[in-house]
Amino acid sequence: MENPFRPTAGATPPDLIGRGGVLDEFAYGLRIGSGAPGLLTIFTGARGIGKTVMLGAAEDLAVAGGWAVVSETATGGFLSRIGEAMRRLTNELGEGPTGRRVTGVSVAGFSVTTQLAPEEQVDWRARGAALLRLLADRGTGLVITVDEIHAADRAELSQLAADVQHFIREGLPIGLIFAGLPAAVSDLLNEGVATFLRRADRIDLHAASIAEVERSFTETFSSAGVPLDSDLAKVAAVGTGGYPFLIQLIGYYLWREAEKAPGGLDAAAVSRAVTAGRRRNERVVIEAALSTTSGRDRDFLQAMAEDPGQSSTADIGRRTGMRPNAVGNYRTRLMDAGLIEAAGYGLVDFAIPGLREYMTAGPARK
């Protein structure tokens, strides 16, 4: 049996642990069509918490229900790329029989990068409406997913939201699902860039429970005929912190250990897998997230790492020598970067599992 764990951004895991029921409203919306609340959804959460995976799961549901899917990331020109995908799909459907079902379309390979000129915006809306009417005639619709909206151009995002709102008012079958970092998404919505999006079903993704991870590890390995003692499964689960990307990483390395030990996994093997998973998480998540931080940003994080849990901004100011307004500015910067999160009035905490340990590991690890 192949290693079922895929610790790569957006890859579908063998088990969506702790996500039961999250897409129920969306699935129901696919059944009843235009205007259903679940067809307008925003996923938020820390880096590696599984936002892109949830977008993929929603896309799979849509395609299984016969809906067309356009999948994008909010880099410059994403609105034009969506428009190009709609044009191609309209041309394809216009040539087919009315009873034809849609199997899905992705625009990942398009190289269109220009933003829509004002005179093209009306054409974009007309193109979308034409496609949606074709899909409605077939008893289906279109789902647009946009990842990393915290990086989106405000004008493009506002235009997309305005057009989708227009389609909904016309009763056309459209769904729109976004994903982004919590603080940045909140800022987007509070700025009024796309007021319509405030009505979206906002789903904040959190870590799975350790018990759920333990169950999943036990069942996954048992189904492959690999014995995993319950105590060892718990050790591995605790090592993940319930963090989806770490679940995939540690599961991946556990599987590799099992391939080398047909007799079963022992405590040493589990320890090696946990260590390997957490080290890789440091390289691909933590170090990547820290790569754009300044020295003062790191001073802020280092001051937080002195606490075993939540940190008060007053203590951070005292430890770093920053004035209150500077503490507030760096707090905002680090929240927008997805490195820390609010934990109550005047309190912050690390948003990425392992970041506290990384900051306290000393120069040798950094």
XYZ file of C-alpha atoms in Angstrom:
366
model
C 0.000 0.000 0.000
C 1.308 3.443 -0.948
C 2.079 6.011 1.715
C -1.313 7.797 2.018
C 0.065 10.905 3.708
C 0.753 13.894 1.466
C 2.528 16.691 3.375
C 2.357 19.153 0.487
C 0.395 22.402 0.436
C -3.180 21.717 -0.674
C -2.725 17.959 -1.164
C -5.736 15.893 -0.105
C -5.026 13.966 3.129
C -6.326 10.431 3.751
C -8.661 11.743 6.451
C -10.064 15.277 6.949
C -9.612 15.059 10.708
C -11.855 17.350 12.733
C -13.595 18.727 9.651
C -16.809 16.706 9.850
C -19.817 18.821 8.937
C -17.778 21.853 7.881
C -18.976 21.606 4.272
C -22.558 20.548 5.021
C -24.006 23.997 4.268
C -22.020 24.201 1.057
C -23.190 20.746 -0.036
C -26.788 21.715 0.692
C -26.290 24.914 -1.293
C -25.202 22.897 -4.314
C -28.536 21.082 -4.117
C -30.816 24.135 -3.858
C -28.810 26.556 -6.002
C -28.580 30.337 -6.193
C -28.845 32.319 -2.984
C -28.068 29.442 -0.608
C -25.945 30.776 2.289
C -23.366 27.988 2.050
C -22.473 29.011 -1.508
C -20.745 32.108 -0.134
C -18.027 30.946 2.293
C -14.681 32.185 3.625
C -12.179 29.813 5.253
C -9.676 31.416 7.606
C -6.960 30.032 9.853
C -3.233 29.906 10.499
C -0.689 28.791 7.917
C -0.846 25.038 7.429
C -4.233 24.675 9.134
C -5.796 23.245 5.979
C -7.503 26.178 4.220
C -6.376 25.107 0.747
C -7.341 21.499 1.502
C -10.861 22.661 2.378
C -11.070 24.582 -0.886
C -10.107 21.391 -2.689
C -12.721 19.392 -0.775
C -15.380 21.941 -1.737
C -14.282 21.782 -5.371
C -14.556 17.979 -5.323
C -18.103 18.230 -3.940
C -19.042 20.730 -6.630
C -17.637 18.637 -9.473
C -19.346 15.509 -8.093
C -22.606 17.466 -8.164
C -22.089 18.430 -11.805
C -21.077 22.031 -11.138
C -18.286 23.777 -13.034
C -15.323 24.887 -10.919
C -12.871 27.705 -11.525
C -9.978 27.600 -9.055
C -7.701 30.615 -8.587
C -5.132 32.170 -6.256
C -5.409 35.896 -5.544
C -2.231 36.996 -7.290
C -2.310 39.969 -9.634
C -4.717 39.592 -12.547
C -6.745 36.779 -10.988
C -10.003 38.383 -12.147
C -8.879 38.295 -15.777
C -7.843 34.672 -15.420
C -11.267 33.779 -14.051
C -12.807 35.613 -17.014
C -10.676 33.645 -19.462
C -11.732 30.373 -17.840
C -15.384 31.407 -18.117
C -14.908 32.263 -21.796
C -13.407 28.862 -22.532
C -16.109 27.037 -20.609
C -18.857 29.042 -22.327
C -17.433 28.107 -25.728
C -17.237 24.448 -24.739
C -20.758 24.268 -23.349
C -22.245 26.256 -26.202
C -21.311 23.463 -28.577
C -22.666 20.624 -26.447
C -26.138 19.175 -25.929
C -28.424 20.685 -23.295
C -28.351 17.588 -21.110
C -24.588 17.532 -20.867
C -23.036 17.510 -17.359
C -20.050 19.611 -16.385
C -16.937 17.849 -15.108
C -15.016 20.914 -13.919
C -12.404 23.342 -15.177
C -9.335 24.816 -13.522
C -7.411 27.899 -14.599
C -4.115 27.075 -12.929
C -2.322 26.882 -16.270
C -3.436 30.227 -17.689
C -0.817 32.927 -18.097
C -3.173 35.907 -18.359
C -1.920 38.446 -15.808
C -3.396 41.791 -16.846
C -6.074 43.433 -14.724
C -9.431 44.279 -16.203
C -9.675 47.697 -17.780
C -12.875 49.624 -16.876
C -14.365 49.057 -20.331
C -13.835 45.296 -19.924
C -15.634 45.016 -16.582
C -19.100 45.067 -18.140
C -17.985 42.438 -20.654
C -16.694 40.263 -17.766
C -20.103 40.418 -16.088
C -21.915 39.703 -19.354
C -19.627 36.761 -20.023
C -20.301 35.389 -16.563
C -24.036 35.797 -16.895
C -24.026 34.004 -20.253
C -22.103 31.073 -18.787
C -24.354 30.852 -15.727
C -27.476 30.764 -17.905
C -25.983 27.907 -19.919
C -25.231 26.053 -16.697
C -28.678 26.795 -15.258
C -30.244 25.231 -18.371
C -28.340 22.067 -17.461
C -29.495 22.152 -13.845
C -26.053 23.052 -12.547
C -23.916 26.125 -11.812
C -20.451 27.595 -11.291
C -18.274 27.603 -8.153
C -15.336 30.010 -8.035
C -12.665 29.391 -5.387
C -9.978 31.970 -4.600
C -7.093 31.141 -2.280
C -4.899 33.571 -0.310
C -7.263 36.539 -0.533
C -5.146 38.341 2.072
C -2.826 39.060 -0.874
C -5.596 40.164 -3.234
C -5.682 43.450 -5.068
C -8.518 45.363 -3.386
C -9.976 46.618 -6.664
C -10.092 43.142 -8.205
C -11.644 41.612 -5.097
C -14.256 44.360 -4.915
C -15.126 43.888 -8.584
C -15.485 40.110 -8.192
C -17.735 40.526 -5.142
C -19.894 43.114 -6.941
C -20.361 40.867 -9.962
C -21.186 37.788 -7.883
C -23.729 39.852 -5.944
C -25.256 40.893 -9.269
C -25.460 37.251 -10.408
C -27.177 36.248 -7.163
C -29.737 39.044 -7.554
C -30.512 37.649 -11.017
C -31.047 34.199 -9.504
C -28.106 32.694 -11.375
C -26.356 29.582 -9.946
C -23.075 30.913 -8.561
C -20.927 29.931 -5.578
C -17.882 31.816 -4.257
C -15.422 30.389 -1.720
C -12.397 32.239 -0.381
C -9.506 31.333 1.907
C -7.032 33.587 3.709
C -5.227 34.468 6.932
C -7.628 35.595 9.703
C -6.333 39.071 10.534
C -5.917 40.068 6.896
C -9.368 38.752 5.976
C -10.895 40.728 8.851
C -9.141 43.859 7.622
C -10.453 43.315 4.099
C -14.010 42.988 5.318
C -13.782 45.863 7.792
C -12.335 48.208 5.196
C -15.541 47.910 3.235
C -13.587 46.807 0.149
C -16.277 44.245 -0.498
C -19.157 44.860 1.921
C -21.158 42.086 0.294
C -18.581 39.546 1.530
C -19.465 40.294 5.153
C -22.530 38.116 4.613
C -20.341 35.116 3.804
C -20.335 32.076 6.061
C -16.948 32.582 7.755
C -15.394 29.338 8.960
C -12.350 29.690 11.217
C -10.377 26.469 10.997
C -8.687 25.253 14.174
C -6.505 22.360 15.242
C -8.088 18.918 15.519
C -8.357 17.243 18.903
C -5.512 14.914 19.895
C -8.046 12.096 20.377
C -9.238 12.502 16.761
C -5.665 12.434 15.458
C -4.880 9.345 17.550
C -7.955 7.572 16.166
C -7.068 8.497 12.601
C -3.463 7.285 12.913
C -4.592 4.009 14.489
C -7.209 3.356 11.783
C -4.984 4.382 8.871
C -2.114 2.106 9.911
C -4.431 -0.728 10.939
C -6.074 -0.694 7.489
C -2.626 -1.308 5.995
C -1.890 -4.163 8.388
C 0.678 -2.156 10.367
C 0.255 -2.528 14.129
C 0.459 0.800 15.979
C 0.147 0.508 19.740
C -2.411 2.925 21.227
C 0.213 4.520 23.483
C 2.505 5.110 20.510
C -0.379 6.455 18.430
C -1.028 8.947 21.209
C 2.635 10.015 21.294
C 2.517 10.655 17.557
C -0.806 12.509 17.861
C 0.493 14.733 20.663
C 3.509 15.534 18.474
C 1.194 16.991 15.818
C -0.546 19.357 18.223
C -3.644 18.666 16.128
C -2.142 20.860 13.402
C -3.187 19.468 9.976
C 0.124 20.002 8.184
C 2.017 18.344 11.057
C -0.495 15.484 11.006
C 0.465 14.860 7.390
C 4.188 15.277 8.047
C 4.365 13.002 11.080
C 2.035 10.474 9.437
C 4.288 10.495 6.378
C 7.428 9.808 8.418
C 5.633 7.193 10.528
C 4.746 5.379 7.318
C 8.347 5.501 6.155
C 9.456 4.054 9.496
C 6.861 1.270 9.108
C 8.219 0.437 5.642
C 11.624 -0.161 7.230
C 10.214 -2.218 10.120
C 7.667 -4.813 8.916
C 7.331 -6.127 12.462
C 5.676 -2.929 13.625
C 6.524 0.492 14.976
C 8.305 0.908 18.296
C 8.876 3.936 20.529
C 12.182 4.820 18.853
C 10.590 4.800 15.401
C 7.721 7.023 16.542
C 10.188 9.428 18.166
C 12.202 9.659 14.927
C 9.039 10.326 12.923
C 7.858 13.079 15.268
C 11.282 14.737 15.237
C 11.545 14.543 11.438
C 8.033 15.937 10.992
C 8.575 18.862 13.319
C 11.965 19.691 11.781
C 10.442 19.767 8.304
C 7.600 21.937 9.565
C 10.249 24.377 10.797
C 11.882 24.506 7.381
C 8.858 24.754 5.119
C 6.391 26.660 7.313
C 8.128 28.522 10.117
C 11.280 29.621 8.295
C 9.259 30.608 5.226
C 6.891 32.663 7.378
C 9.830 34.349 9.154
C 11.720 35.111 5.935
C 10.054 38.508 5.475
C 10.248 39.627 9.110
C 12.492 42.419 10.348
C 14.871 42.384 13.292
C 12.334 44.206 15.447
C 9.637 41.742 14.407
C 11.862 38.980 15.730
C 12.546 40.910 18.914
C 8.785 40.960 19.468
C 8.528 37.215 18.841
C 11.544 36.506 21.047
C 9.900 38.447 23.879
C 6.742 36.363 23.445
C 8.745 33.143 23.560
C 9.751 33.890 27.152
C 6.194 33.048 28.209
C 4.923 29.467 28.418
C 1.596 30.552 26.920
C -0.163 33.801 26.073
C 1.835 37.031 26.281
C 0.682 40.478 27.337
C 1.615 43.390 25.111
C 2.690 45.283 28.246
C 5.287 42.585 29.022
C 6.459 42.572 25.409
C 6.943 46.326 25.524
C 8.934 46.064 28.756
C 11.154 43.263 27.436
C 11.872 44.921 24.089
C 11.965 48.546 25.215
C 9.301 49.436 22.639
C 6.839 52.232 23.241
C 3.139 51.228 23.352
C 2.430 52.569 19.843
C 5.382 50.596 18.449
C 4.180 47.445 20.215
C 0.773 47.979 18.590
C 2.319 48.450 15.146
C 4.424 45.294 15.359
C 1.485 43.366 16.784
C -0.537 44.315 13.706
C 2.321 43.460 11.331
C 2.813 40.019 12.844
C -0.908 39.267 12.936
C -1.228 40.215 9.252
C 1.692 37.879 8.515
C -0.153 35.035 10.256
C 2.585 34.567 12.859
C 0.625 35.586 15.952
C -3.035 35.889 16.906
C -5.100 37.819 19.428
C -5.752 35.850 22.616
C -7.893 38.324 24.546
C -7.664 41.961 25.569
C -3.997 42.959 25.544
C -2.903 39.363 24.929
C -1.316 37.588 21.962
C -0.167 34.043 21.226
C 1.783 32.250 18.521
C -0.402 31.216 15.576
C 1.927 28.541 14.162
C 2.620 25.385 16.196
C 6.309 25.020 16.959
C 7.119 28.711 16.515
C 7.583 29.292 20.256
C 10.019 26.351 20.460
C 11.813 27.567 17.358
C 12.314 31.032 18.827
C 13.745 29.589 22.046
C 15.980 26.987 20.352
C 18.982 29.283 20.118
C 21.214 30.351 17.194
C 22.192 26.783 16.255
C 18.652 25.937 15.154
C 17.996 29.299 13.502
